[in-house]
């Protein structure tokens, strides 16, 4: 706010974007541990490619990409590193076998959400080349990845911590789909102009709100009552 009103001379977007990147780094670190683990637990006999050294390299490239973009957003080097990071992140995700989770919504939502991270890095690279707006990349991280991982985890943890079977039903699947659709519609909105832009942005907002309204509708009663099994927590 101080920057927006001209009291200090910094780009007001800089701390906001940096904060988003920090959140995504946390998602990369935690997601890299829990998503393949949850997948292996849910699908008996699945064979994944999981290499700690490769994951560490991907993590380092991710941090480097964010730092380069924060300080040198308009740079060929930044663009190329971001795109390479996106490719490496995509390879990492493929190693977790996302397609094997098609029949497990409680798991596929985590893969679907994480997919926006490699896509976000590639879009960051394109934005450094001036091919797309940076906001497309930021919303890939903010809506698709962060929103998707949030709704995926708050349903899973609420089930577990209220003593219920960890299995997604119709409402959970609706929440998952609505958040992912929100991200897609926002991308489409950015390609439209005039009245269609406002219509599509509004539609994206409705989908986003509806996803979390459905969550509150189902989970508020669960979270305000004792566990089914009588255990604490």
PDB file of C-alpha atoms in Angstrom:
ATOM      1  CA  UNK A   1       0.000   0.000   0.000  1.00  0.00           C
ATOM      2  CA  UNK A   2       2.848   2.375   0.781  1.00  0.00           C
ATOM      3  CA  UNK A   3       4.261   1.723  -2.673  1.00  0.00           C
ATOM      4  CA  UNK A   4       0.913   2.044  -4.431  1.00  0.00           C
ATOM      5  CA  UNK A   5       0.385   5.477  -2.874  1.00  0.00           C
ATOM      6  CA  UNK A   6       3.897   6.595  -3.769  1.00  0.00           C
ATOM      7  CA  UNK A   7       5.341   6.783  -0.248  1.00  0.00           C
ATOM      8  CA  UNK A   8       8.146   4.322  -1.010  1.00  0.00           C
ATOM      9  CA  UNK A   9       9.795   3.641  -4.346  1.00  0.00           C
ATOM     10  CA  UNK A  10       9.497  -0.111  -4.842  1.00  0.00           C
ATOM     11  CA  UNK A  11       7.378  -2.159  -7.198  1.00  0.00           C
ATOM     12  CA  UNK A  12       4.291  -3.057  -5.172  1.00  0.00           C
ATOM     13  CA  UNK A  13       4.018  -6.344  -7.070  1.00  0.00           C
ATOM     14  CA  UNK A  14       7.491  -7.503  -5.998  1.00  0.00           C
ATOM     15  CA  UNK A  15       6.693  -8.645  -2.421  1.00  0.00           C
ATOM     16  CA  UNK A  16       3.404 -10.207  -3.522  1.00  0.00           C
ATOM     17  CA  UNK A  17       5.022 -12.203  -6.327  1.00  0.00           C
ATOM     18  CA  UNK A  18       7.926 -13.185  -4.086  1.00  0.00           C
ATOM     19  CA  UNK A  19       5.462 -14.435  -1.466  1.00  0.00           C
ATOM     20  CA  UNK A  20       3.656 -16.544  -4.065  1.00  0.00           C
ATOM     21  CA  UNK A  21       6.963 -18.017  -5.216  1.00  0.00           C
ATOM     22  CA  UNK A  22       7.840 -18.864  -1.605  1.00  0.00           C
ATOM     23  CA  UNK A  23       4.511 -20.673  -1.232  1.00  0.00           C
ATOM     24  CA  UNK A  24       5.148 -22.613  -4.443  1.00  0.00           C
ATOM     25  CA  UNK A  25       8.605 -23.612  -3.181  1.00  0.00           C
ATOM     26  CA  UNK A  26       6.953 -25.030  -0.049  1.00  0.00           C
ATOM     27  CA  UNK A  27       4.479 -26.891  -2.277  1.00  0.00           C
ATOM     28  CA  UNK A  28       7.343 -28.318  -4.326  1.00  0.00           C
ATOM     29  CA  UNK A  29       9.179 -29.522  -1.228  1.00  0.00           C
ATOM     30  CA  UNK A  30       6.160 -30.982   0.571  1.00  0.00           C
ATOM     31  CA  UNK A  31       4.453 -32.184  -2.603  1.00  0.00           C
ATOM     32  CA  UNK A  32       7.597 -33.985  -3.640  1.00  0.00           C
ATOM     33  CA  UNK A  33       7.370 -36.017  -0.437  1.00  0.00           C
ATOM     34  CA  UNK A  34       3.664 -36.661   0.020  1.00  0.00           C
ATOM     35  CA  UNK A  35       2.248 -36.939  -3.520  1.00  0.00           C
ATOM     36  CA  UNK A  36       4.336 -39.941  -4.634  1.00  0.00           C
ATOM     37  CA  UNK A  37       3.935 -41.468  -1.171  1.00  0.00           C
ATOM     38  CA  UNK A  38       0.136 -41.106  -1.179  1.00  0.00           C
ATOM     39  CA  UNK A  39       0.085 -42.521  -4.709  1.00  0.00           C
ATOM     40  CA  UNK A  40       2.155 -45.560  -3.766  1.00  0.00           C
ATOM     41  CA  UNK A  41      -0.075 -46.197  -0.741  1.00  0.00           C
ATOM     42  CA  UNK A  42      -3.271 -45.904  -2.779  1.00  0.00           C
ATOM     43  CA  UNK A  43      -2.254 -48.077  -5.721  1.00  0.00           C
ATOM     44  CA  UNK A  44      -0.766 -51.420  -4.743  1.00  0.00           C
ATOM     45  CA  UNK A  45       2.137 -52.551  -6.898  1.00  0.00           C
ATOM     46  CA  UNK A  46       2.657 -49.238  -8.703  1.00  0.00           C
ATOM     47  CA  UNK A  47       6.192 -48.710 -10.004  1.00  0.00           C
ATOM     48  CA  UNK A  48       7.386 -45.130  -9.728  1.00  0.00           C
ATOM     49  CA  UNK A  49      10.571 -43.369 -10.710  1.00  0.00           C
ATOM     50  CA  UNK A  50      11.739 -41.624  -7.547  1.00  0.00           C
ATOM     51  CA  UNK A  51      15.323 -40.423  -7.349  1.00  0.00           C
ATOM     52  CA  UNK A  52      16.384 -38.227  -4.448  1.00  0.00           C
ATOM     53  CA  UNK A  53      19.314 -36.681  -6.328  1.00  0.00           C
ATOM     54  CA  UNK A  54      17.116 -35.769  -9.299  1.00  0.00           C
ATOM     55  CA  UNK A  55      14.471 -34.295  -6.985  1.00  0.00           C
ATOM     56  CA  UNK A  56      17.167 -32.174  -5.319  1.00  0.00           C
ATOM     57  CA  UNK A  57      18.352 -30.898  -8.705  1.00  0.00           C
ATOM     58  CA  UNK A  58      14.775 -29.991  -9.661  1.00  0.00           C
ATOM     59  CA  UNK A  59      14.327 -28.184  -6.348  1.00  0.00           C
ATOM     60  CA  UNK A  60      17.534 -26.199  -6.922  1.00  0.00           C
ATOM     61  CA  UNK A  61      16.485 -25.255 -10.455  1.00  0.00           C
ATOM     62  CA  UNK A  62      13.074 -24.168  -9.138  1.00  0.00           C
ATOM     63  CA  UNK A  63      14.599 -21.851  -6.536  1.00  0.00           C
ATOM     64  CA  UNK A  64      17.067 -20.480  -9.095  1.00  0.00           C
ATOM     65  CA  UNK A  65      14.285 -19.819 -11.592  1.00  0.00           C
ATOM     66  CA  UNK A  66      12.256 -17.866  -9.062  1.00  0.00           C
ATOM     67  CA  UNK A  67      15.252 -15.798  -7.941  1.00  0.00           C
ATOM     68  CA  UNK A  68      16.265 -15.036 -11.516  1.00  0.00           C
ATOM     69  CA  UNK A  69      12.715 -14.035 -12.398  1.00  0.00           C
ATOM     70  CA  UNK A  70      12.396 -11.762  -9.349  1.00  0.00           C
ATOM     71  CA  UNK A  71      15.647  -9.905 -10.087  1.00  0.00           C
ATOM     72  CA  UNK A  72      16.045 -10.353 -13.876  1.00  0.00           C
ATOM     73  CA  UNK A  73      12.566 -11.041 -15.208  1.00  0.00           C
ATOM     74  CA  UNK A  74      13.368  -9.779 -18.718  1.00  0.00           C
ATOM     75  CA  UNK A  75      16.342 -11.956 -19.637  1.00  0.00           C
ATOM     76  CA  UNK A  76      17.078 -14.729 -22.098  1.00  0.00           C
ATOM     77  CA  UNK A  77      18.939 -16.644 -19.374  1.00  0.00           C
ATOM     78  CA  UNK A  78      15.965 -16.355 -17.026  1.00  0.00           C
ATOM     79  CA  UNK A  79      13.591 -17.489 -19.746  1.00  0.00           C
ATOM     80  CA  UNK A  80      15.671 -20.535 -20.646  1.00  0.00           C
ATOM     81  CA  UNK A  81      16.231 -21.579 -17.016  1.00  0.00           C
ATOM     82  CA  UNK A  82      12.508 -21.252 -16.252  1.00  0.00           C
ATOM     83  CA  UNK A  83      11.556 -23.355 -19.278  1.00  0.00           C
ATOM     84  CA  UNK A  84      14.176 -25.984 -18.414  1.00  0.00           C
ATOM     85  CA  UNK A  85      12.850 -26.061 -14.846  1.00  0.00           C
ATOM     86  CA  UNK A  86       9.353 -26.634 -16.177  1.00  0.00           C
ATOM     87  CA  UNK A  87      10.552 -29.582 -18.253  1.00  0.00           C
ATOM     88  CA  UNK A  88      12.422 -31.060 -15.263  1.00  0.00           C
ATOM     89  CA  UNK A  89       9.357 -30.606 -13.041  1.00  0.00           C
ATOM     90  CA  UNK A  90       7.220 -32.356 -15.635  1.00  0.00           C
ATOM     91  CA  UNK A  91       9.645 -35.297 -15.772  1.00  0.00           C
ATOM     92  CA  UNK A  92       9.556 -35.461 -11.968  1.00  0.00           C
ATOM     93  CA  UNK A  93       5.751 -35.540 -12.005  1.00  0.00           C
ATOM     94  CA  UNK A  94       5.634 -38.252 -14.678  1.00  0.00           C
ATOM     95  CA  UNK A  95       7.838 -40.402 -12.463  1.00  0.00           C
ATOM     96  CA  UNK A  96       5.095 -40.421  -9.836  1.00  0.00           C
ATOM     97  CA  UNK A  97       2.724 -42.083 -12.365  1.00  0.00           C
ATOM     98  CA  UNK A  98      -0.136 -39.553 -12.341  1.00  0.00           C
ATOM     99  CA  UNK A  99      -2.215 -41.430 -14.940  1.00  0.00           C
ATOM    100  CA  UNK A 100      -2.403 -44.444 -12.638  1.00  0.00           C
ATOM    101  CA  UNK A 101      -4.525 -42.391 -10.228  1.00  0.00           C
ATOM    102  CA  UNK A 102      -7.470 -41.902 -12.596  1.00  0.00           C
ATOM    103  CA  UNK A 103      -9.802 -43.983 -10.420  1.00  0.00           C
ATOM    104  CA  UNK A 104      -8.601 -42.346  -7.174  1.00  0.00           C
ATOM    105  CA  UNK A 105      -9.903 -38.750  -7.005  1.00  0.00           C
ATOM    106  CA  UNK A 106      -8.407 -38.202  -3.555  1.00  0.00           C
ATOM    107  CA  UNK A 107      -5.001 -38.726  -5.190  1.00  0.00           C
ATOM    108  CA  UNK A 108      -5.427 -37.474  -8.752  1.00  0.00           C
ATOM    109  CA  UNK A 109      -6.345 -34.004  -7.549  1.00  0.00           C
ATOM    110  CA  UNK A 110      -2.831 -33.700  -6.079  1.00  0.00           C
ATOM    111  CA  UNK A 111      -1.265 -34.709  -9.399  1.00  0.00           C
ATOM    112  CA  UNK A 112      -3.581 -32.418 -11.360  1.00  0.00           C
ATOM    113  CA  UNK A 113      -2.727 -29.508  -9.082  1.00  0.00           C
ATOM    114  CA  UNK A 114       1.009 -30.204  -9.219  1.00  0.00           C
ATOM    115  CA  UNK A 115       0.854 -30.257 -13.038  1.00  0.00           C
ATOM    116  CA  UNK A 116       0.320 -26.479 -12.931  1.00  0.00           C
ATOM    117  CA  UNK A 117       3.775 -26.057 -11.379  1.00  0.00           C
ATOM    118  CA  UNK A 118       5.788 -27.230 -14.421  1.00  0.00           C
ATOM    119  CA  UNK A 119       3.318 -25.375 -16.619  1.00  0.00           C
ATOM    120  CA  UNK A 120       3.792 -22.251 -14.499  1.00  0.00           C
ATOM    121  CA  UNK A 121       7.574 -22.371 -14.908  1.00  0.00           C
ATOM    122  CA  UNK A 122       7.268 -22.732 -18.673  1.00  0.00           C
ATOM    123  CA  UNK A 123       4.843 -19.807 -18.788  1.00  0.00           C
ATOM    124  CA  UNK A 124       7.265 -17.755 -16.656  1.00  0.00           C
ATOM    125  CA  UNK A 125       9.899 -18.448 -19.277  1.00  0.00           C
ATOM    126  CA  UNK A 126       7.551 -17.390 -22.059  1.00  0.00           C
ATOM    127  CA  UNK A 127       6.749 -14.205 -20.146  1.00  0.00           C
ATOM    128  CA  UNK A 128      10.480 -13.407 -19.925  1.00  0.00           C
ATOM    129  CA  UNK A 129      10.585 -13.679 -23.712  1.00  0.00           C
ATOM    130  CA  UNK A 130       7.579 -11.341 -23.867  1.00  0.00           C
ATOM    131  CA  UNK A 131       5.373 -14.010 -25.449  1.00  0.00           C
ATOM    132  CA  UNK A 132       2.698 -14.075 -22.722  1.00  0.00           C
ATOM    133  CA  UNK A 133       1.688 -11.977 -19.741  1.00  0.00           C
ATOM    134  CA  UNK A 134       3.324 -12.824 -16.431  1.00  0.00           C
ATOM    135  CA  UNK A 135      -0.148 -13.014 -14.890  1.00  0.00           C
ATOM    136  CA  UNK A 136      -0.910 -16.224 -16.783  1.00  0.00           C
ATOM    137  CA  UNK A 137       2.056 -17.875 -15.066  1.00  0.00           C
ATOM    138  CA  UNK A 138       1.212 -16.374 -11.679  1.00  0.00           C
ATOM    139  CA  UNK A 139      -2.351 -17.676 -11.849  1.00  0.00           C
ATOM    140  CA  UNK A 140      -1.145 -21.115 -12.920  1.00  0.00           C
ATOM    141  CA  UNK A 141       0.773 -21.160  -9.634  1.00  0.00           C
ATOM    142  CA  UNK A 142      -1.904 -19.382  -7.600  1.00  0.00           C
ATOM    143  CA  UNK A 143      -5.136 -20.984  -8.796  1.00  0.00           C
ATOM    144  CA  UNK A 144      -4.217 -24.269 -10.451  1.00  0.00           C
ATOM    145  CA  UNK A 145      -1.389 -25.394  -8.183  1.00  0.00           C
ATOM    146  CA  UNK A 146      -2.029 -23.678  -4.852  1.00  0.00           C
ATOM    147  CA  UNK A 147      -5.816 -23.816  -5.030  1.00  0.00           C
ATOM    148  CA  UNK A 148      -5.773 -27.409  -6.222  1.00  0.00           C
ATOM    149  CA  UNK A 149      -3.357 -28.573  -3.536  1.00  0.00           C
ATOM    150  CA  UNK A 150      -5.312 -26.748  -0.842  1.00  0.00           C
ATOM    151  CA  UNK A 151      -8.657 -28.310  -1.720  1.00  0.00           C
ATOM    152  CA  UNK A 152      -7.021 -31.708  -2.155  1.00  0.00           C
ATOM    153  CA  UNK A 153      -5.326 -31.617   1.221  1.00  0.00           C
ATOM    154  CA  UNK A 154      -8.057 -30.001   3.315  1.00  0.00           C
ATOM    155  CA  UNK A 155     -10.520 -32.701   2.235  1.00  0.00           C
ATOM    156  CA  UNK A 156      -8.018 -35.509   2.853  1.00  0.00           C
ATOM    157  CA  UNK A 157      -6.878 -34.249   6.253  1.00  0.00           C
ATOM    158  CA  UNK A 158     -10.404 -33.446   7.416  1.00  0.00           C
ATOM    159  CA  UNK A 159     -11.501 -36.995   6.638  1.00  0.00           C
ATOM    160  CA  UNK A 160      -8.530 -38.488   8.449  1.00  0.00           C
ATOM    161  CA  UNK A 161      -8.690 -36.245  11.492  1.00  0.00           C
ATOM    162  CA  UNK A 162     -12.408 -36.755  12.004  1.00  0.00           C
ATOM    163  CA  UNK A 163     -12.048 -40.540  11.951  1.00  0.00           C
ATOM    164  CA  UNK A 164     -13.563 -41.072   8.514  1.00  0.00           C
ATOM    165  CA  UNK A 165     -12.499 -43.222   5.584  1.00  0.00           C
ATOM    166  CA  UNK A 166     -10.190 -41.235   3.287  1.00  0.00           C
ATOM    167  CA  UNK A 167     -12.191 -41.561   0.090  1.00  0.00           C
ATOM    168  CA  UNK A 168     -13.535 -38.782  -2.139  1.00  0.00           C
ATOM    169  CA  UNK A 169     -17.251 -38.687  -2.841  1.00  0.00           C
ATOM    170  CA  UNK A 170     -19.344 -36.635  -5.229  1.00  0.00           C
ATOM    171  CA  UNK A 171     -18.930 -33.365  -3.330  1.00  0.00           C
ATOM    172  CA  UNK A 172     -15.159 -33.755  -3.077  1.00  0.00           C
ATOM    173  CA  UNK A 173     -14.848 -34.540  -6.786  1.00  0.00           C
ATOM    174  CA  UNK A 174     -17.007 -31.518  -7.568  1.00  0.00           C
ATOM    175  CA  UNK A 175     -14.702 -29.332  -5.469  1.00  0.00           C
ATOM    176  CA  UNK A 176     -11.623 -30.699  -7.218  1.00  0.00           C
ATOM    177  CA  UNK A 177     -13.048 -30.222 -10.691  1.00  0.00           C
ATOM    178  CA  UNK A 178     -14.350 -26.724  -9.943  1.00  0.00           C
ATOM    179  CA  UNK A 179     -10.941 -25.471  -8.773  1.00  0.00           C
ATOM    180  CA  UNK A 180      -9.199 -26.912 -11.829  1.00  0.00           C
ATOM    181  CA  UNK A 181     -11.899 -25.516 -14.124  1.00  0.00           C
ATOM    182  CA  UNK A 182     -11.395 -22.132 -12.469  1.00  0.00           C
ATOM    183  CA  UNK A 183      -7.746 -22.144 -13.542  1.00  0.00           C
ATOM    184  CA  UNK A 184      -8.594 -23.152 -17.104  1.00  0.00           C
ATOM    185  CA  UNK A 185     -11.335 -20.523 -17.421  1.00  0.00           C
ATOM    186  CA  UNK A 186      -8.987 -17.848 -16.087  1.00  0.00           C
ATOM    187  CA  UNK A 187      -6.481 -18.780 -18.790  1.00  0.00           C
ATOM    188  CA  UNK A 188      -9.203 -18.522 -21.411  1.00  0.00           C
ATOM    189  CA  UNK A 189     -10.319 -15.186 -19.941  1.00  0.00           C
ATOM    190  CA  UNK A 190      -6.880 -13.746 -20.490  1.00  0.00           C
ATOM    191  CA  UNK A 191      -7.209 -14.465 -24.210  1.00  0.00           C
ATOM    192  CA  UNK A 192     -10.531 -12.647 -24.497  1.00  0.00           C
ATOM    193  CA  UNK A 193     -11.298  -8.935 -24.696  1.00  0.00           C
ATOM    194  CA  UNK A 194     -14.113  -6.577 -23.809  1.00  0.00           C
ATOM    195  CA  UNK A 195     -17.300  -7.968 -22.342  1.00  0.00           C
ATOM    196  CA  UNK A 196     -16.139 -11.578 -22.753  1.00  0.00           C
ATOM    197  CA  UNK A 197     -13.175 -10.917 -20.475  1.00  0.00           C
ATOM    198  CA  UNK A 198     -15.429  -9.776 -17.646  1.00  0.00           C
ATOM    199  CA  UNK A 199     -17.857 -12.643 -18.288  1.00  0.00           C
ATOM    200  CA  UNK A 200     -15.152 -15.313 -18.160  1.00  0.00           C
ATOM    201  CA  UNK A 201     -13.453 -13.786 -15.116  1.00  0.00           C
ATOM    202  CA  UNK A 202     -16.837 -13.734 -13.385  1.00  0.00           C
ATOM    203  CA  UNK A 203     -17.452 -17.347 -14.346  1.00  0.00           C
ATOM    204  CA  UNK A 204     -14.047 -18.336 -12.968  1.00  0.00           C
ATOM    205  CA  UNK A 205     -14.853 -16.538  -9.721  1.00  0.00           C
ATOM    206  CA  UNK A 206     -18.183 -18.349  -9.417  1.00  0.00           C
ATOM    207  CA  UNK A 207     -16.502 -21.737  -9.901  1.00  0.00           C
ATOM    208  CA  UNK A 208     -13.856 -20.881  -7.292  1.00  0.00           C
ATOM    209  CA  UNK A 209     -16.389 -19.743  -4.699  1.00  0.00           C
ATOM    210  CA  UNK A 210     -18.689 -22.682  -5.359  1.00  0.00           C
ATOM    211  CA  UNK A 211     -15.841 -25.158  -4.766  1.00  0.00           C
ATOM    212  CA  UNK A 212     -15.168 -23.842  -1.285  1.00  0.00           C
ATOM    213  CA  UNK A 213     -18.844 -23.304  -0.468  1.00  0.00           C
ATOM    214  CA  UNK A 214     -19.375 -27.006  -1.165  1.00  0.00           C
ATOM    215  CA  UNK A 215     -16.449 -27.801   1.107  1.00  0.00           C
ATOM    216  CA  UNK A 216     -17.895 -25.706   3.937  1.00  0.00           C
ATOM    217  CA  UNK A 217     -21.342 -27.237   3.408  1.00  0.00           C
ATOM    218  CA  UNK A 218     -20.041 -30.778   3.905  1.00  0.00           C
ATOM    219  CA  UNK A 219     -17.110 -30.315   6.246  1.00  0.00           C
ATOM    220  CA  UNK A 220     -18.240 -27.622   8.680  1.00  0.00           C
ATOM    221  CA  UNK A 221     -20.518 -30.076  10.542  1.00  0.00           C
ATOM    222  CA  UNK A 222     -17.695 -32.637  10.626  1.00  0.00           C
ATOM    223  CA  UNK A 223     -15.122 -30.186  11.924  1.00  0.00           C
ATOM    224  CA  UNK A 224     -17.352 -28.817  14.674  1.00  0.00           C
ATOM    225  CA  UNK A 225     -18.276 -32.191  16.173  1.00  0.00           C
ATOM    226  CA  UNK A 226     -16.267 -34.906  17.959  1.00  0.00           C
ATOM    227  CA  UNK A 227     -14.479 -37.551  15.895  1.00  0.00           C
ATOM    228  CA  UNK A 228     -16.568 -40.527  14.837  1.00  0.00           C
ATOM    229  CA  UNK A 229     -14.185 -42.933  16.553  1.00  0.00           C
ATOM    230  CA  UNK A 230     -14.136 -40.998  19.829  1.00  0.00           C
ATOM    231  CA  UNK A 231     -10.400 -40.335  19.586  1.00  0.00           C
ATOM    232  CA  UNK A 232      -8.963 -36.875  20.388  1.00  0.00           C
ATOM    233  CA  UNK A 233      -7.977 -34.524  17.563  1.00  0.00           C
TER     234      UNK A 233
END
